Amino acid sequence: MYLCYRTLALFLGIMLDFLIGDPKGWYHPVMAIGWLIHHLEQMLRRLFPNTKIGERLAGFLLAILVPGITTLTALAALILCYRIHPIAGIVVEAWMCGSLLATKSLKTESMRVAEALDAEGLNAGRKAVSMIVGRDTQRLDEAGVIRAAVETVAENTSDGIVAPLLFMACFGGAGGFFYKAVNTMDSMVGYKNDAYRYFGTAAAKLDDLVNLLPARVSALLMIAACPFSGQNGREAWRIFRRDRYCHASPNSAQTEAVMAGALGVQLAGDAWYFGKKYEKPSIGDDVRPVEREDIARSCRLMYDTVYLTAAIVLMLRCAIFLFTL
């Protein structure tokens, strides 16, 4: 019966994400993960010397401790709740699953960029997109702002939704917390600047490894969802095959390439981070210039991809449950 309970919890979590998202003012578990990363980093930097080897060892320990502590805490909470009562376990696991998915919040934040451009112009668009990207936004023109928003939707379709959903489908809420711990750790310390060039190596490599399969599955599911959202699936497949490795990360360009092909626009290219320009290859063909409506189009493709993924995952879980009866 526990498989049935946990499948129900996953379904309720997906519904919570679709209907509620991340309401402002609510405590989010990623905040706790971020707190853990920050304090462990401070402790490990004090314990190890400020040398190349010392920082790499400290970063390696961080990459073990953060996912380990996070996963074990989530697993212990779920075991306790299910032992108290199945309903308590379902409620807690549903909250875990819902809080680890970012479908509604990703649409809300990305659409704010389009709304800001429409209502207040370029400076407002730059400010809005700065809330969802890590690059410097002060130098972006309107096309750059739009591309940044579309790229964020594309990348986070995998990182923020499909990948954690796949982990939760396989390993429950605790699996989702493992993935989110790895992903959050990479976003906080996985940089190649002076502060994290050595300390963040292990976190970045672990994130690459953990996302190796989910990023590609996400891209294929996005291609399969193109007909439902009225996008060009054939071009999405062609650009995916050609440009999916046009990025320093082995995973980041997978879904970006699909999005570029589906919309018929060119994404990526050079970008500024921490005041320094980084030369990056472009993704996709410059069939037409990007436009504000592309943000909404990217969100539609993201939603259809999530619908498709959720349907497949839930049907497989139900089939496994029926097979084990």
CSV table of C-alpha atoms in Angstrom, one decimal:
chain,number,residue,atom,x,y,z
A,1,MET,CA,0.0,0.0,0.0
A,2,TYR,CA,2.9,2.4,0.6
A,3,LEU,CA,3.5,2.6,-3.2
A,4,CYS,CA,-0.1,3.7,-3.5
A,5,TYR,CA,0.2,6.3,-0.7
A,6,ARG,CA,3.4,7.7,-2.2
A,7,THR,CA,2.0,7.9,-5.7
A,8,LEU,CA,-1.0,9.8,-4.3
A,9,ALA,CA,1.4,12.1,-2.5
A,10,LEU,CA,3.3,12.7,-5.8
A,11,PHE,CA,0.1,13.5,-7.6
A,12,LEU,CA,-1.0,15.9,-4.9
A,13,GLY,CA,2.4,17.6,-4.9
A,14,ILE,CA,2.2,18.1,-8.7
A,15,MET,CA,-1.3,19.6,-8.2
A,16,LEU,CA,-0.1,21.9,-5.5
A,17,ASP,CA,2.7,23.2,-7.8
A,18,PHE,CA,0.2,23.8,-10.6
A,19,LEU,CA,-2.4,25.5,-8.5
A,20,ILE,CA,-0.4,27.3,-5.7
A,21,GLY,CA,3.3,27.4,-6.7
A,22,ASP,CA,5.4,29.2,-4.2
A,23,PRO,CA,3.2,31.8,-2.4
A,24,LYS,CA,5.0,34.8,-1.1
A,25,GLY,CA,5.8,34.8,2.6
A,26,TRP,CA,5.7,31.0,2.8
A,27,TYR,CA,8.8,29.3,4.1
A,28,HIS,CA,10.6,27.3,1.3
A,29,PRO,CA,12.8,24.3,2.1
A,30,VAL,CA,15.4,25.5,-0.4
A,31,MET,CA,16.0,28.3,2.1
A,32,ALA,CA,17.0,25.7,4.7
A,33,ILE,CA,19.3,24.0,2.2
A,34,GLY,CA,20.9,27.4,1.4
A,35,TRP,CA,21.4,28.1,5.1
A,36,LEU,CA,23.1,24.7,5.5
A,37,ILE,CA,25.4,25.3,2.5
A,38,HIS,CA,26.4,28.7,3.7
A,39,HIS,CA,27.2,27.6,7.2
A,40,LEU,CA,29.0,24.5,6.2
A,41,GLU,CA,31.1,26.5,3.7
A,42,GLN,CA,32.2,28.9,6.5
A,43,MET,CA,33.1,26.0,8.8
A,44,LEU,CA,35.0,24.1,6.1
A,45,ARG,CA,36.9,27.2,5.0
A,46,ARG,CA,38.1,27.7,8.6
A,47,LEU,CA,39.1,24.0,8.9
A,48,PHE,CA,41.1,23.7,5.7
A,49,PRO,CA,44.0,25.9,4.4
A,50,ASN,CA,43.4,28.5,1.8
A,51,THR,CA,45.3,26.6,-0.9
A,52,LYS,CA,44.3,24.8,-4.1
A,53,ILE,CA,44.3,21.4,-2.4
A,54,GLY,CA,42.8,22.6,0.8
A,55,GLU,CA,39.9,24.3,-1.0
A,56,ARG,CA,39.2,21.3,-3.2
A,57,LEU,CA,39.1,19.0,-0.1
A,58,ALA,CA,36.8,21.4,1.7
A,59,GLY,CA,34.6,21.6,-1.4
A,60,PHE,CA,34.6,17.8,-1.7
A,61,LEU,CA,33.4,17.4,1.9
A,62,LEU,CA,30.7,20.0,1.2
A,63,ALA,CA,29.5,18.0,-1.8
A,64,ILE,CA,29.1,14.9,0.5
A,65,LEU,CA,27.7,16.6,3.5
A,66,VAL,CA,25.0,18.8,2.0
A,67,PRO,CA,23.1,16.1,0.0
A,68,GLY,CA,23.7,13.6,2.7
A,69,ILE,CA,22.3,15.7,5.6
A,70,THR,CA,19.4,17.0,3.4
A,71,THR,CA,18.4,13.5,2.1
A,72,LEU,CA,18.6,11.8,5.5
A,73,THR,CA,16.6,14.6,7.2
A,74,ALA,CA,13.8,14.4,4.6
A,75,LEU,CA,13.8,10.6,4.7
A,76,ALA,CA,13.7,10.5,8.6
A,77,ALA,CA,10.8,13.0,8.5
A,78,LEU,CA,8.8,10.9,6.0
A,79,ILE,CA,9.4,7.6,7.9
A,80,LEU,CA,8.2,9.2,11.1
A,81,CYS,CA,5.1,10.7,9.5
A,82,TYR,CA,4.1,7.5,7.7
A,83,ARG,CA,4.5,5.6,11.0
A,84,ILE,CA,2.3,8.1,12.8
A,85,HIS,CA,-0.4,7.7,10.2
A,86,PRO,CA,-0.5,7.2,6.4
A,87,ILE,CA,-2.5,10.4,6.0
A,88,ALA,CA,0.3,12.3,7.8
A,89,GLY,CA,2.9,10.8,5.5
A,90,ILE,CA,0.9,11.6,2.4
A,91,VAL,CA,0.4,15.2,3.5
A,92,VAL,CA,4.0,15.8,4.3
A,93,GLU,CA,5.3,14.1,1.2
A,94,ALA,CA,2.8,16.0,-1.0
A,95,TRP,CA,4.1,19.3,0.5
A,96,MET,CA,7.7,18.2,-0.1
A,97,CYS,CA,7.0,17.3,-3.7
A,98,GLY,CA,5.0,20.4,-4.4
A,99,SER,CA,7.6,22.7,-2.8
A,100,LEU,CA,10.4,21.2,-4.9
A,101,LEU,CA,8.7,21.9,-8.2
A,102,ALA,CA,8.8,25.3,-9.8
A,103,THR,CA,6.2,25.2,-12.7
A,104,LYS,CA,3.9,28.1,-11.6
A,105,SER,CA,6.7,30.2,-10.1
A,106,LEU,CA,8.8,29.9,-13.2
A,107,LYS,CA,6.0,31.1,-15.4
A,108,THR,CA,5.1,33.9,-13.0
A,109,GLU,CA,8.7,35.2,-12.7
A,110,SER,CA,9.4,35.0,-16.4
A,111,MET,CA,6.2,36.6,-17.4
A,112,ARG,CA,7.0,39.5,-15.1
A,113,VAL,CA,9.8,40.3,-17.5
A,114,ALA,CA,7.5,40.6,-20.4
A,115,GLU,CA,5.0,42.6,-18.4
A,116,ALA,CA,7.8,44.9,-17.2
A,117,LEU,CA,9.0,45.5,-20.8
A,118,ASP,CA,5.4,46.2,-21.9
A,119,ALA,CA,4.5,48.5,-19.0
A,120,GLU,CA,7.7,50.4,-18.1
A,121,GLY,CA,10.3,49.7,-20.7
A,122,LEU,CA,13.9,48.4,-20.9
A,123,ASN,CA,15.2,49.3,-17.4
A,124,ALA,CA,12.2,47.6,-15.8
A,125,GLY,CA,12.8,44.6,-17.9
A,126,ARG,CA,16.4,44.4,-16.9
A,127,LYS,CA,15.5,44.6,-13.3
A,128,ALA,CA,12.8,41.9,-13.6
A,129,VAL,CA,15.1,39.5,-15.5
A,130,SER,CA,17.9,40.1,-12.9
A,131,MET,CA,15.7,38.3,-10.4
A,132,ILE,CA,15.9,35.0,-12.4
A,133,VAL,CA,19.3,35.0,-14.0
A,134,GLY,CA,22.8,35.0,-12.7
A,135,ARG,CA,24.4,37.2,-15.4
A,136,ASP,CA,24.9,40.9,-15.3
A,137,THR,CA,21.8,42.5,-16.8
A,138,GLN,CA,22.7,46.2,-17.0
A,139,ARG,CA,24.2,45.9,-20.4
A,140,LEU,CA,21.4,43.9,-22.0
A,141,ASP,CA,19.3,45.4,-24.8
A,142,GLU,CA,15.6,44.4,-25.1
A,143,ALA,CA,16.5,41.3,-27.2
A,144,GLY,CA,19.1,40.3,-24.6
A,145,VAL,CA,16.5,40.6,-21.8
A,146,ILE,CA,14.0,38.5,-23.8
A,147,ARG,CA,16.7,35.9,-24.6
A,148,ALA,CA,17.7,35.7,-20.9
A,149,ALA,CA,14.1,35.0,-19.8
A,150,VAL,CA,13.6,32.4,-22.5
A,151,GLU,CA,16.9,30.7,-21.7
A,152,THR,CA,15.9,30.6,-18.0
A,153,VAL,CA,12.6,29.0,-18.8
A,154,ALA,CA,14.3,26.4,-21.0
A,155,GLU,CA,17.1,25.5,-18.6
A,156,ASN,CA,14.7,25.4,-15.5
A,157,THR,CA,12.2,23.2,-17.3
A,158,SER,CA,14.8,20.6,-16.6
A,159,ASP,CA,16.6,21.8,-13.4
A,160,GLY,CA,13.5,23.2,-11.7
A,161,ILE,CA,10.8,20.8,-12.8
A,162,VAL,CA,11.4,17.7,-14.9
A,163,ALA,CA,14.6,16.5,-13.1
A,164,PRO,CA,13.3,16.8,-9.5
A,165,LEU,CA,10.0,15.2,-10.7
A,166,LEU,CA,12.0,12.2,-12.1
A,167,PHE,CA,13.9,11.9,-8.9
A,168,MET,CA,10.7,12.0,-6.8
A,169,ALA,CA,9.1,9.4,-9.1
A,170,CYS,CA,12.0,7.1,-8.5
A,171,PHE,CA,12.9,7.8,-4.9
A,172,GLY,CA,10.0,9.8,-3.4
A,173,GLY,CA,10.2,13.1,-1.6
A,174,ALA,CA,13.6,12.3,-0.1
A,175,GLY,CA,15.0,11.8,-3.7
A,176,GLY,CA,13.6,15.2,-4.6
A,177,PHE,CA,15.4,16.7,-1.7
A,178,PHE,CA,18.7,15.0,-2.7
A,179,TYR,CA,18.4,16.5,-6.2
A,180,LYS,CA,17.5,20.0,-4.9
A,181,ALA,CA,20.4,19.9,-2.5
A,182,VAL,CA,22.8,19.2,-5.3
A,183,ASN,CA,21.3,21.7,-7.6
A,184,THR,CA,21.2,24.5,-5.0
A,185,MET,CA,24.8,23.8,-4.0
A,186,ASP,CA,25.9,24.2,-7.6
A,187,SER,CA,24.0,27.5,-7.9
A,188,MET,CA,25.7,28.8,-4.7
A,189,VAL,CA,29.3,27.6,-5.0
A,190,GLY,CA,29.7,26.1,-8.5
A,191,TYR,CA,31.3,29.2,-10.1
A,192,LYS,CA,34.6,29.5,-11.8
A,193,ASN,CA,35.5,32.9,-10.3
A,194,ASP,CA,38.4,33.5,-7.8
A,195,ALA,CA,36.3,32.6,-4.7
A,196,TYR,CA,35.0,29.2,-6.0
A,197,ARG,CA,37.4,28.1,-8.7
A,198,TYR,CA,38.7,25.3,-6.5
A,199,PHE,CA,36.2,25.2,-3.7
A,200,GLY,CA,33.2,24.7,-6.0
A,201,THR,CA,34.7,22.1,-8.3
A,202,ALA,CA,33.2,19.1,-6.6
A,203,ALA,CA,29.7,20.7,-6.4
A,204,ALA,CA,29.8,21.6,-10.1
A,205,LYS,CA,31.0,18.1,-11.1
A,206,LEU,CA,28.3,16.4,-8.9
A,207,ASP,CA,25.6,18.6,-10.5
A,208,ASP,CA,26.8,17.7,-14.0
A,209,LEU,CA,26.7,14.0,-13.1
A,210,VAL,CA,23.3,14.1,-11.4
A,211,ASN,CA,21.8,16.0,-14.3
A,212,LEU,CA,23.4,13.9,-17.1
A,213,LEU,CA,20.3,11.7,-17.7
A,214,PRO,CA,17.5,14.1,-16.6
A,215,ALA,CA,18.7,16.9,-18.9
A,216,ARG,CA,18.5,14.7,-21.9
A,217,VAL,CA,15.2,13.2,-20.9
A,218,SER,CA,13.8,16.7,-20.4
A,219,ALA,CA,15.0,17.7,-23.8
A,220,LEU,CA,13.3,14.7,-25.5
A,221,LEU,CA,10.1,15.3,-23.6
A,222,MET,CA,10.2,18.9,-24.6
A,223,ILE,CA,10.5,17.9,-28.2
A,224,ALA,CA,7.6,15.5,-27.8
A,225,ALA,CA,5.5,18.3,-26.3
A,226,CYS,CA,6.1,20.7,-29.2
A,227,PRO,CA,3.0,19.7,-31.2
A,228,PHE,CA,0.8,20.3,-28.2
A,229,SER,CA,2.0,23.9,-27.8
A,230,GLY,CA,2.0,24.7,-31.5
A,231,GLN,CA,5.8,24.8,-31.8
A,232,ASN,CA,8.1,23.3,-34.5
A,233,GLY,CA,9.1,19.9,-33.2
A,234,ARG,CA,11.1,19.1,-36.3
A,235,GLU,CA,13.3,22.1,-35.9
A,236,ALA,CA,13.5,21.5,-32.2
A,237,TRP,CA,14.9,18.0,-32.9
A,238,ARG,CA,17.4,19.3,-35.5
A,239,ILE,CA,18.8,22.1,-33.4
A,240,PHE,CA,18.9,19.8,-30.4
A,241,ARG,CA,21.1,17.3,-32.3
A,242,ARG,CA,23.3,20.1,-33.6
A,243,ASP,CA,23.7,22.5,-30.7
A,244,ARG,CA,23.0,20.5,-27.5
A,245,TYR,CA,26.7,20.7,-26.5
A,246,CYS,CA,27.2,24.4,-27.2
A,247,HIS,CA,27.8,25.2,-23.6
A,248,ALA,CA,30.6,24.8,-21.0
A,249,SER,CA,28.2,22.5,-19.1
A,250,PRO,CA,27.4,19.2,-20.7
A,251,ASN,CA,23.7,19.6,-19.7
A,252,SER,CA,22.7,23.3,-19.8
A,253,ALA,CA,22.4,23.5,-23.6
A,254,GLN,CA,20.2,20.4,-23.9
A,255,THR,CA,16.8,22.1,-23.3
A,256,GLU,CA,18.0,25.5,-24.5
A,257,ALA,CA,18.8,23.9,-27.9
A,258,VAL,CA,15.3,22.5,-28.1
A,259,MET,CA,13.7,25.8,-27.1
A,260,ALA,CA,15.7,27.7,-29.7
A,261,GLY,CA,14.7,25.3,-32.5
A,262,ALA,CA,11.1,25.2,-31.4
A,263,LEU,CA,10.8,29.0,-31.4
A,264,GLY,CA,13.0,29.5,-34.4
A,265,VAL,CA,15.3,32.0,-32.6
A,266,GLN,CA,18.9,32.2,-31.6
A,267,LEU,CA,19.7,32.0,-27.9
A,268,ALA,CA,22.9,32.1,-25.7
A,269,GLY,CA,26.0,33.9,-27.0
A,270,ASP,CA,28.4,36.1,-25.1
A,271,ALA,CA,27.3,37.2,-21.6
A,272,TRP,CA,28.7,39.3,-18.7
A,273,TYR,CA,29.2,37.8,-15.2
A,274,PHE,CA,30.5,39.8,-12.2
A,275,GLY,CA,31.7,42.5,-14.6
A,276,LYS,CA,33.6,40.2,-16.9
A,277,LYS,CA,32.6,39.2,-20.4
A,278,TYR,CA,32.5,35.5,-21.2
A,279,GLU,CA,32.4,34.4,-24.9
A,280,LYS,CA,29.9,31.7,-25.5
A,281,PRO,CA,28.6,30.0,-28.6
A,282,SER,CA,25.2,30.8,-29.9
A,283,ILE,CA,22.4,28.2,-29.9
A,284,GLY,CA,19.9,27.9,-32.7
A,285,ASP,CA,19.5,29.7,-36.0
A,286,ASP,CA,18.7,33.4,-36.3
A,287,VAL,CA,15.6,32.7,-38.4
A,288,ARG,CA,13.9,35.7,-36.9
A,289,PRO,CA,14.6,38.2,-34.1
A,290,VAL,CA,13.3,37.4,-30.6
A,291,GLU,CA,10.2,39.2,-29.5
A,292,ARG,CA,8.3,39.7,-26.2
A,293,GLU,CA,5.7,37.0,-27.1
A,294,ASP,CA,8.6,34.4,-27.1
A,295,ILE,CA,8.5,34.5,-23.3
A,296,ALA,CA,4.9,33.4,-23.3
A,297,ARG,CA,5.6,30.8,-26.0
A,298,SER,CA,8.5,29.3,-24.0
A,299,CYS,CA,6.2,29.1,-20.9
A,300,ARG,CA,3.5,27.2,-22.9
A,301,LEU,CA,6.1,24.7,-24.1
A,302,MET,CA,7.4,24.4,-20.5
A,303,TYR,CA,3.8,23.7,-19.2
A,304,ASP,CA,3.1,21.1,-21.9
A,305,THR,CA,6.4,19.4,-21.2
A,306,VAL,CA,5.5,19.2,-17.5
A,307,TYR,CA,2.0,17.9,-18.3
A,308,LEU,CA,3.5,15.2,-20.5
A,309,THR,CA,6.1,14.2,-17.9
A,310,ALA,CA,3.6,14.1,-15.1
A,311,ALA,CA,1.2,12.0,-17.1
A,312,ILE,CA,4.0,9.5,-18.0
A,313,VAL,CA,5.4,9.3,-14.4
A,314,LEU,CA,2.0,8.9,-12.8
A,315,MET,CA,0.9,6.2,-15.3
A,316,LEU,CA,4.1,4.3,-14.7
A,317,ARG,CA,3.7,4.5,-10.9
A,318,CYS,CA,0.1,3.3,-11.2
A,319,ALA,CA,1.1,0.5,-13.5
A,320,ILE,CA,3.8,-0.7,-11.1
A,321,PHE,CA,1.3,-0.6,-8.2
A,322,LEU,CA,-1.3,-2.7,-10.2
A,323,PHE,CA,1.4,-5.2,-11.2
A,324,THR,CA,2.4,-5.7,-7.6
A,325,LEU,CA,-1.1,-6.4,-6.4
